[in-house]
Short mmCIF file of C-alpha atoms in Angstrom, two decimals:
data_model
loop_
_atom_site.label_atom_id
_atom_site.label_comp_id
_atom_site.label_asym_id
_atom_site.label_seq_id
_atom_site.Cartn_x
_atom_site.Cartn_y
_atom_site.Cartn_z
CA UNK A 286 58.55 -26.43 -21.19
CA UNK A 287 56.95 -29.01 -23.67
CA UNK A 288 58.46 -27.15 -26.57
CA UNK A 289 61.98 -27.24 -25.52
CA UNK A 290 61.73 -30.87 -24.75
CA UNK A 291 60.72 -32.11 -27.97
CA UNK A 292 63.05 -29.95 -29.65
CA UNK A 293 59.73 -28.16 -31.67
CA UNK A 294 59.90 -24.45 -31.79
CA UNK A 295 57.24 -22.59 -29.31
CA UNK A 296 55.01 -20.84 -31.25
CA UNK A 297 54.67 -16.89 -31.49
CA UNK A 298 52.77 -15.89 -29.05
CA UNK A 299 49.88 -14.34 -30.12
CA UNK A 300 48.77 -10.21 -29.80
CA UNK A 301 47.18 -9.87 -27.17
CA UNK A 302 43.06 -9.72 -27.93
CA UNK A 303 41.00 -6.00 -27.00
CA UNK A 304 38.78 -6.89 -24.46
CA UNK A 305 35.05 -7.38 -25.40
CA UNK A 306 32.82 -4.14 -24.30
CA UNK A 307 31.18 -4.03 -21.43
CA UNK A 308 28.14 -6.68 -21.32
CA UNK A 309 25.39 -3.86 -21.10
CA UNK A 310 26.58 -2.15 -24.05
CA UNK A 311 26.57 -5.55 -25.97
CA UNK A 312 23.64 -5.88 -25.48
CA UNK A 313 22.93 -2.20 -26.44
CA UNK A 314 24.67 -2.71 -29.61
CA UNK A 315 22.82 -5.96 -30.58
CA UNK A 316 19.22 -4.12 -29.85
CA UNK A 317 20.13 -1.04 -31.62
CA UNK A 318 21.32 -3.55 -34.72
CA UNK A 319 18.16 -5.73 -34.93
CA UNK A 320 16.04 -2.39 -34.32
CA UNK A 321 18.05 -0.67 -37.01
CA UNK A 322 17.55 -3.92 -39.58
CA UNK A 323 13.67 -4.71 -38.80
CA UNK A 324 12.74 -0.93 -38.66
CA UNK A 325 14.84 -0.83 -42.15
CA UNK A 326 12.83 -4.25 -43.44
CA UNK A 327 9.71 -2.92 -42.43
CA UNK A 328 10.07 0.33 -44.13
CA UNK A 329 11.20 -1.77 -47.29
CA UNK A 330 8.44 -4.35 -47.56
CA UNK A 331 5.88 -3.88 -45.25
CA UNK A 332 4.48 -7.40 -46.20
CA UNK A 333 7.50 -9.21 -44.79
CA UNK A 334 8.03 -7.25 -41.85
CA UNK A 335 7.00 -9.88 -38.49
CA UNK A 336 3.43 -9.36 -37.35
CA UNK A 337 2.15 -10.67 -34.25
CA UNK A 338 -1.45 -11.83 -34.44
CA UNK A 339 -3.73 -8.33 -34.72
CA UNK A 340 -1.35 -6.27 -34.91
CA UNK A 341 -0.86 -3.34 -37.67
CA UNK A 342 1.98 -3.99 -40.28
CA UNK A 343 4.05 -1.48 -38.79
CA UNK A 344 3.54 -3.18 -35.29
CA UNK A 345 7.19 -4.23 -35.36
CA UNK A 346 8.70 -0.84 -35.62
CA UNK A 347 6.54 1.03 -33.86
CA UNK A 348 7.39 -1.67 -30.63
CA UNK A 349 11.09 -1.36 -31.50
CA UNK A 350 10.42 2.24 -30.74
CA UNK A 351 8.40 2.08 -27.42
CA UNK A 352 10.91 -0.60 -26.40
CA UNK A 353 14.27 1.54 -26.51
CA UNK A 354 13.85 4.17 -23.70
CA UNK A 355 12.66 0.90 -21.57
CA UNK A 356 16.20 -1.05 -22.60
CA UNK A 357 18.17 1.80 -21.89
CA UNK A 358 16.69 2.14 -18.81
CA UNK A 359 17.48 -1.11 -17.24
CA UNK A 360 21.02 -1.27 -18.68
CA UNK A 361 21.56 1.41 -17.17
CA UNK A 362 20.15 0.69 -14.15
CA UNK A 363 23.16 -1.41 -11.59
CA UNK A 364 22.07 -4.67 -11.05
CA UNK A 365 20.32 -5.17 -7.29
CA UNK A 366 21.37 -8.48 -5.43
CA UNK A 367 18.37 -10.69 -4.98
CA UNK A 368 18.25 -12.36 -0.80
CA UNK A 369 19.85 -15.40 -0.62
CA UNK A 370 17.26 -18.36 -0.63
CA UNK A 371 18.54 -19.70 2.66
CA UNK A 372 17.20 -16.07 4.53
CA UNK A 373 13.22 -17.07 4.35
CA UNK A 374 10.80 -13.96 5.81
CA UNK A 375 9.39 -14.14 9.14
CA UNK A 376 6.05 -13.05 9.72
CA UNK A 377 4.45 -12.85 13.07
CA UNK A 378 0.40 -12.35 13.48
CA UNK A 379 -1.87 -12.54 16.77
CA UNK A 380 -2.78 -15.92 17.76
CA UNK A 381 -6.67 -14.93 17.41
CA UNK A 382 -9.80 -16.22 16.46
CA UNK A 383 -12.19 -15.47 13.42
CA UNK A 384 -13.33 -13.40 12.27
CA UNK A 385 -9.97 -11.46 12.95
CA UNK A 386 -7.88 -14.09 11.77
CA UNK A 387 -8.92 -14.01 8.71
CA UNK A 388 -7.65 -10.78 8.10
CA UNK A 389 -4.20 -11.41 8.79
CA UNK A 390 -4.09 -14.67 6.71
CA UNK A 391 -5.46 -12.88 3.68
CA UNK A 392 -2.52 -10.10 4.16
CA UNK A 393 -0.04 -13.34 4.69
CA UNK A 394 -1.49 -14.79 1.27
CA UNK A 395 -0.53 -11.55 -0.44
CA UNK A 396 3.08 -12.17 1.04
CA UNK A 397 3.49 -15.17 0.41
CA UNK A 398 2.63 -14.51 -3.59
CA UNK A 399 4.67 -11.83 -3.96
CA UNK A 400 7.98 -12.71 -1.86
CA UNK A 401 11.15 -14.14 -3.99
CA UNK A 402 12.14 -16.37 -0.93
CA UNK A 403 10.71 -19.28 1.73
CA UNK A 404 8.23 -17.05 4.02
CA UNK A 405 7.91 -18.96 7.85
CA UNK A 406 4.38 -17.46 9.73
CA UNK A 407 4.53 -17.47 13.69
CA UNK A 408 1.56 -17.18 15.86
CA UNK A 409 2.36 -15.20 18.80
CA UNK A 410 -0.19 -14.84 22.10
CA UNK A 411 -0.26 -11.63 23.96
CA UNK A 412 2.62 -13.21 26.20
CA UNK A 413 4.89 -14.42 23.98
CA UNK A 414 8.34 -16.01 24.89
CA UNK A 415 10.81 -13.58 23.49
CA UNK A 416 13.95 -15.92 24.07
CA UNK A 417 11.89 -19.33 22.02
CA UNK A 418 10.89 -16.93 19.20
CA UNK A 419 14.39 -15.39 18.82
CA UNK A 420 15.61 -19.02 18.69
CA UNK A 421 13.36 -20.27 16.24
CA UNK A 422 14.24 -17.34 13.92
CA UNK A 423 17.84 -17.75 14.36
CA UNK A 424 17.65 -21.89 13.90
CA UNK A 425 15.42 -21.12 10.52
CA UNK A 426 17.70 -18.07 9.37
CA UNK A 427 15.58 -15.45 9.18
CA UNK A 428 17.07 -11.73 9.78
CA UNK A 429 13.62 -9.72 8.83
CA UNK A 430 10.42 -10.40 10.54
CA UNK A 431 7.45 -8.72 9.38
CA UNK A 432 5.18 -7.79 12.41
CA UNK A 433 1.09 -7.79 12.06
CA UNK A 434 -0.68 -6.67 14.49
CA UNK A 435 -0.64 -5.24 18.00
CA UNK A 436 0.74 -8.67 19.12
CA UNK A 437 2.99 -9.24 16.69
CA UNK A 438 4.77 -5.87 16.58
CA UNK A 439 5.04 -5.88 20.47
CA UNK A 440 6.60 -9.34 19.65
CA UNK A 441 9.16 -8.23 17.70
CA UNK A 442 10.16 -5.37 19.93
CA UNK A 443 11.69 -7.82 21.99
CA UNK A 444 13.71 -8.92 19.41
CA UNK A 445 17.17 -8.60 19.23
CA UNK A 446 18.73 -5.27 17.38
CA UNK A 447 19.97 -7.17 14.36
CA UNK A 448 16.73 -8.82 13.38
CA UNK A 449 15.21 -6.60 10.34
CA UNK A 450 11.53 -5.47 11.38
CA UNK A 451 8.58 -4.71 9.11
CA UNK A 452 5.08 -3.59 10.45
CA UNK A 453 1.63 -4.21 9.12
CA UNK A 454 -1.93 -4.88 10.44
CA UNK A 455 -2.20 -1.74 12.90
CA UNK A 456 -4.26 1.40 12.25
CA UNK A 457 -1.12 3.13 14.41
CA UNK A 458 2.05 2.76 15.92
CA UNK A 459 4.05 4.64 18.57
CA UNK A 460 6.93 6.64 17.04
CA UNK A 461 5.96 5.56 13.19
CA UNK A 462 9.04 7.63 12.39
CA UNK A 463 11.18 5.11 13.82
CA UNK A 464 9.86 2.29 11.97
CA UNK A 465 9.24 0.89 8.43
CA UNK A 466 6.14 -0.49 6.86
CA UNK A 467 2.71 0.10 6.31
CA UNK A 468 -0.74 1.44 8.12
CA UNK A 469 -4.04 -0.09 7.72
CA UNK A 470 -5.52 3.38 8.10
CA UNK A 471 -6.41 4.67 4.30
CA UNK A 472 -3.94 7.77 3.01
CA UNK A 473 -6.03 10.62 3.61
CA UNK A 474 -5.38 11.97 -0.02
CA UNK A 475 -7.32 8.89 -1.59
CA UNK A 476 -10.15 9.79 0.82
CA UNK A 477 -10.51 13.27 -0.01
CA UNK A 478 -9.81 12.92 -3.47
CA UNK A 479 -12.84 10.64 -3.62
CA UNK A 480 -14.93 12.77 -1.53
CA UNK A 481 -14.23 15.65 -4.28
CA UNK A 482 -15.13 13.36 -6.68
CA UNK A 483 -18.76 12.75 -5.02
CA UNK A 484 -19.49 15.62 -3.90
CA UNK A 485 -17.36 18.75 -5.90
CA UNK A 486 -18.97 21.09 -3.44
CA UNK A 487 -18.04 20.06 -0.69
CA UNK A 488 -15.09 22.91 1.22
CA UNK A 489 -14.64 21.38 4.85
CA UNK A 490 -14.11 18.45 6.43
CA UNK A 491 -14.59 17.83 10.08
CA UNK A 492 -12.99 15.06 12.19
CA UNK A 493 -12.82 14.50 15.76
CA UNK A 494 -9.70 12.24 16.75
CA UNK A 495 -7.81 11.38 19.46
CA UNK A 496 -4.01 12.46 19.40
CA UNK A 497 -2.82 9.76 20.95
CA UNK A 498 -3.95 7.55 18.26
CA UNK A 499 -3.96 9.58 15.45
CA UNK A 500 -1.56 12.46 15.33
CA UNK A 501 0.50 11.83 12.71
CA UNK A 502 -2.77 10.35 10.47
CA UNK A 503 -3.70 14.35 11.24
CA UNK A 504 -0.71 15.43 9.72
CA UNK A 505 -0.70 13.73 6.54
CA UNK A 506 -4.65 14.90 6.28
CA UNK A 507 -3.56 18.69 6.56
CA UNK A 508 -1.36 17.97 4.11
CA UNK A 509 -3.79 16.68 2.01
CA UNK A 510 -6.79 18.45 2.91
CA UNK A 511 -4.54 21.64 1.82
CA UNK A 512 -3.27 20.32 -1.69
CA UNK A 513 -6.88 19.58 -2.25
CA UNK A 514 -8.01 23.10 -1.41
CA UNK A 515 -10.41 21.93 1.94
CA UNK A 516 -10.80 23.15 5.09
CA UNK A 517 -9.77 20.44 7.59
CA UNK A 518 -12.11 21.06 11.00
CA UNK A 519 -10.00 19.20 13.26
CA UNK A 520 -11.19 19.01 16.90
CA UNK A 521 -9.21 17.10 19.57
CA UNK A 522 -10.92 14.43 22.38
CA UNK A 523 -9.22 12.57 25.11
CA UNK A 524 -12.59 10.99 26.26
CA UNK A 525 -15.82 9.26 25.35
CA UNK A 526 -17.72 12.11 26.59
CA UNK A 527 -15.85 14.89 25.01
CA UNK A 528 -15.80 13.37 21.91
CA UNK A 529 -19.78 13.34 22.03
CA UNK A 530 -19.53 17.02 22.90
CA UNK A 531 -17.68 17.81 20.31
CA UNK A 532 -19.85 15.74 17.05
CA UNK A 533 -23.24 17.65 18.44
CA UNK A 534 -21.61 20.85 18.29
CA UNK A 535 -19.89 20.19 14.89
CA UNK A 536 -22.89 19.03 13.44
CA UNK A 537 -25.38 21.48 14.88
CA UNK A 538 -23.59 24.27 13.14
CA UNK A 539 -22.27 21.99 10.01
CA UNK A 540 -24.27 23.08 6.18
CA UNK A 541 -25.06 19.80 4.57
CA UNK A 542 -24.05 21.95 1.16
CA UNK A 543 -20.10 22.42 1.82
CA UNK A 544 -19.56 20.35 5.08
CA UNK A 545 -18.61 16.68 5.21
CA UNK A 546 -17.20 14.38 8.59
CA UNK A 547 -15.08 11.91 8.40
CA UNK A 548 -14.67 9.12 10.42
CA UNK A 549 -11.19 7.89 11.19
CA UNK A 550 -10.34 4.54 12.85
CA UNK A 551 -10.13 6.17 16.41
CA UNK A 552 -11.27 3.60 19.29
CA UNK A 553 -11.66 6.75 20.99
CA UNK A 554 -13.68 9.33 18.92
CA UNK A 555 -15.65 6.43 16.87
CA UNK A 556 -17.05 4.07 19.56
CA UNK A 557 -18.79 1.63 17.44
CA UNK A 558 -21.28 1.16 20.46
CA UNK A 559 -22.43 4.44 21.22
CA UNK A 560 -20.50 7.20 19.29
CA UNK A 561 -21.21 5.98 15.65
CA UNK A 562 -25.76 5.81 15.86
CA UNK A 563 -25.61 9.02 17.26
CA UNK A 564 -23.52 10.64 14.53
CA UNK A 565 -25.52 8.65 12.03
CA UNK A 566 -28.81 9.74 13.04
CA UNK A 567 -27.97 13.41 13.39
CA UNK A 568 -25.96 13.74 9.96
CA UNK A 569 -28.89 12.39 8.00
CA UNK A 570 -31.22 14.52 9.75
CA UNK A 571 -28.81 17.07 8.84
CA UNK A 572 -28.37 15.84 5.34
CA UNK A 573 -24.06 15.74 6.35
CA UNK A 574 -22.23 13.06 3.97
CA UNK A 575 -20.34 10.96 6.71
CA UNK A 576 -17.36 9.12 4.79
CA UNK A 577 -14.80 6.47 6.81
CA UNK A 578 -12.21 3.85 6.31
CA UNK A 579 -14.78 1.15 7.93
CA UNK A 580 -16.55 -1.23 5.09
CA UNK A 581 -19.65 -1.75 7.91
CA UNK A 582 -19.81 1.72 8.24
CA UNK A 583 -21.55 2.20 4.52
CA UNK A 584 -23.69 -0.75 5.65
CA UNK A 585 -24.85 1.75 8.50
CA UNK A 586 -25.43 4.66 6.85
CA UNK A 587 -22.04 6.34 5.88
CA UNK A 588 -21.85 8.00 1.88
CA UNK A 589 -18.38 5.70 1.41
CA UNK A 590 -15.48 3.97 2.82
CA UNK A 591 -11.98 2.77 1.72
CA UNK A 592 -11.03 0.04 3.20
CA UNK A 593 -7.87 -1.83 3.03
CA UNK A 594 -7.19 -4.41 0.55
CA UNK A 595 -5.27 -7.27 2.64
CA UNK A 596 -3.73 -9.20 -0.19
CA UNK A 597 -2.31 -5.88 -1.66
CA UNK A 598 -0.95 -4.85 1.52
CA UNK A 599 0.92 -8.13 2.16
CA UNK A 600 2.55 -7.71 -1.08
CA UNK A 601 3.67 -3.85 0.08
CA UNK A 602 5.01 -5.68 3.51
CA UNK A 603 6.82 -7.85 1.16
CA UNK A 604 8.00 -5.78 -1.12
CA UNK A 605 9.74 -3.88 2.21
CA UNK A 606 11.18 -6.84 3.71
CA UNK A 607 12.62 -7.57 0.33
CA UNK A 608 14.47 -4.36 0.03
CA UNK A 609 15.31 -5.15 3.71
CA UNK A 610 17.81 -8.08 3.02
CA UNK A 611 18.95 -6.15 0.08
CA UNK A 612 22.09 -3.73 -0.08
CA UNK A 613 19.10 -1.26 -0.40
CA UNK A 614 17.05 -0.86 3.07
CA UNK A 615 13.84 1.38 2.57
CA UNK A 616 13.32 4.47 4.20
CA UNK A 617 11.85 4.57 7.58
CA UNK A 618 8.51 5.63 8.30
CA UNK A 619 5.34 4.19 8.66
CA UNK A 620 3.41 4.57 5.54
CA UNK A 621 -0.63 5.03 5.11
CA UNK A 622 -2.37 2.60 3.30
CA UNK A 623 -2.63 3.17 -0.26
CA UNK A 624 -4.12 -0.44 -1.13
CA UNK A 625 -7.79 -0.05 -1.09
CA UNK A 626 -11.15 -1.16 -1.84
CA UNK A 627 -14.31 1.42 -1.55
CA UNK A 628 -17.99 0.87 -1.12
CA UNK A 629 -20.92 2.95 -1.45
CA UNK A 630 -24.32 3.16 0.01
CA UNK A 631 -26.39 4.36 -2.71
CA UNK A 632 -29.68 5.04 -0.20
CA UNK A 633 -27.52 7.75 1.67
CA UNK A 634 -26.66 9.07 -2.31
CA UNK A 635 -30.04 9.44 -2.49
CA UNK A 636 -31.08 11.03 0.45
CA UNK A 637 -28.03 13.34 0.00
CA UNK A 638 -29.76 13.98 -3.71
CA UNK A 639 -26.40 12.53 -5.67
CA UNK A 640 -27.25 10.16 -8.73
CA UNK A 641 -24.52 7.55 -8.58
CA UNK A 642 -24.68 6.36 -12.10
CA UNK A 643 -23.21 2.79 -13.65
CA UNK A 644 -19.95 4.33 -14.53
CA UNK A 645 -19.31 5.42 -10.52
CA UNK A 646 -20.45 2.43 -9.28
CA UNK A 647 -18.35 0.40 -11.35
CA UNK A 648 -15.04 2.49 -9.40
CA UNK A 649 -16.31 0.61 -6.18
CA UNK A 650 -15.87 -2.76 -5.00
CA UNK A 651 -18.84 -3.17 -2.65
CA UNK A 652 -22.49 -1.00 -3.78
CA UNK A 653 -24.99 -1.34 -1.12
CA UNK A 654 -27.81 -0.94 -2.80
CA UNK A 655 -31.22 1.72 -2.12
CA UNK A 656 -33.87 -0.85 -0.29
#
């Protein structure tokens, strides 16, 4: 319009440019080039090939190298949304006192450090108002709540549908197939694969467990009791008193050589109170390793423990709740703790006749040392 106006003549339009490749393969292209030209410079005059401080002359190239398959890898990888800033995490936790508390704000902590966005914690008391809760969430924008506890997973069942739920902080859950997130109990393949470790002799394990709590722990420790080629003992108790039938019949007939018993967290089958001196005193009379996911229990007597590591599992929780607001949710299930610490008790080693030397202790976080 211009040009016809002033009378100038519109310039030629110009051909149409190719469109620039894709940016992944740019950037492809401009790491293959500089890899291709220091690799070449390197291989020319090793003196001017870029050093950092340390490393060999041929650092450069040889990093080049390492480096590719990892570039490839994320450009070819699609690109995940991060969660919008304005959707911070929930997390709910029993409204208790020490020393419990402390438990759950350590696994908060390792949320809170690992999570991209805003995380908001709610107490919650055994009778929690549903309706406030659900308002506070929805005034503060949260769609995924991660739920520690007894409390704070019976909180969030009252949720509504379309709020996002994570669980933590419970050795066991109703239908865990129904749910996402992660057990406090110890994955029964870490515990075995340390007992093997200890004691390479050892064929059986036997463990007396309640079903209601522990069914599904049982069925990832057949799994894993088979891969690791053990016997897995298993003997069911619905009571107190059966379950103090069953340990002096187990143990009366258990060889110190190939047997070990495990000790699961089962309110049931391990009664701090009565169950667990009992078991102690006749497994060390019987020279039976004992092994457990309780840290006090090595204090008592038992060969080892893994325990959970609360500041590692917050960072799993988060990790879920992450992929939660994602395009990506995670799968469901209710996953066994992986994120552990282990102690020892090196005067049951010795009355067992193991020598624990420097380089095993130094693979546990806690070594109560022979008196």
């Amino acid at each position: 319009m211009i040009a016809r106006l002033t009378g100038a003549r519109a310039p030629r339009a110009a051909p149409p440019r190719r469109a620039p490749p894709p940016a992944p393969w740019r950037a492809l292209l401009r790491v293959c080039l500089c890899g291709c030209l220091w690799a070449g410079a390197a291989r020319a005059s090793p003196a001017a090939a870029p050093e950092w401080p340390g490393a060999p002359a041929d650092a450069t190239a040889a990093t080049l190298r390492r480096a590719a398959p990892t570039v490839l890898a994320q450009l070819a990888e699609p690109a995940r949304p991060a969660p919008a800033a304005s959707e911070p995490i929930a997390v709910l936790f029993p409204d208790i006192g020490e020393p419990y508390r402390k438990v759950f704000t350590e696994i908060i902590e390792g949320i809170e450090e690992h999570a991209r966005v805003a995380v908001r914690s709610y107490p919650v008391g055994a009778n929690a108002d549903a309706a406030e809760l659900q308002a506070a969430l929805k005034r503060h924008g949260s769609r995924v709540v991660i739920a520690l506890g007894r409390q704070g997973v019976k909180a969030a069942g009252a949720l509504d549908a379309g709020i996002g739920v994570v669980v933590g902080g419970v050795s066991s859950v109703p239908e865990p197939e129904r749910l996402t997130g992660i057990s406090l109990t110890p994955d029964p393949a870490l515990l075995f694969t340390q007992l093997r470790a200890l004691l390479p002799e050892v064929r059986r394990v036997i463990v007396v467990y309640n079903p209601q709590h522990n069914e599904a722990l049982l069925k990832l420790a057949r799994e894993a009791a088979r891969a690791q080629g053990l016997e897995l003992a298993a003997l069911e108790a619905r009571d107190l008193a059966g379950a103090a039938r069953l340990y002096d019949s187990a143990l009366a007939g258990a060889d110190g050589r190939r047997d070990a018993l495990w000790l699961p967290q089962d309110p049931t089958t391990v009664d701090e109170a009565t169950i667990l001196p009992i078991v102690l005193k006749q497994s060390w009379s019987r020279n039976v390793a004992i092994f457990s996911s309780s840290f006090l229990h090595v204090k008592k007597g038992a060969l080892f423990a893994l325990y959970p590591n609360h500041a590692e599992l917050g960072r799993g929780l988060a990790r879920l709740a992450i992929a939660m607001l994602g395009a990506e949710p995670p799968r469901r299930g209710v996953l066994p703790l992986r994120e552990v610490r282990g102690a020892i008790n090196l005067r049951t080693a010795g009355h067992l006749g193991l020598s624990i030397g420097a380089g095993q202790q130094r693979g546990f976080d806690f070594v109560f040392q022979e008196p």
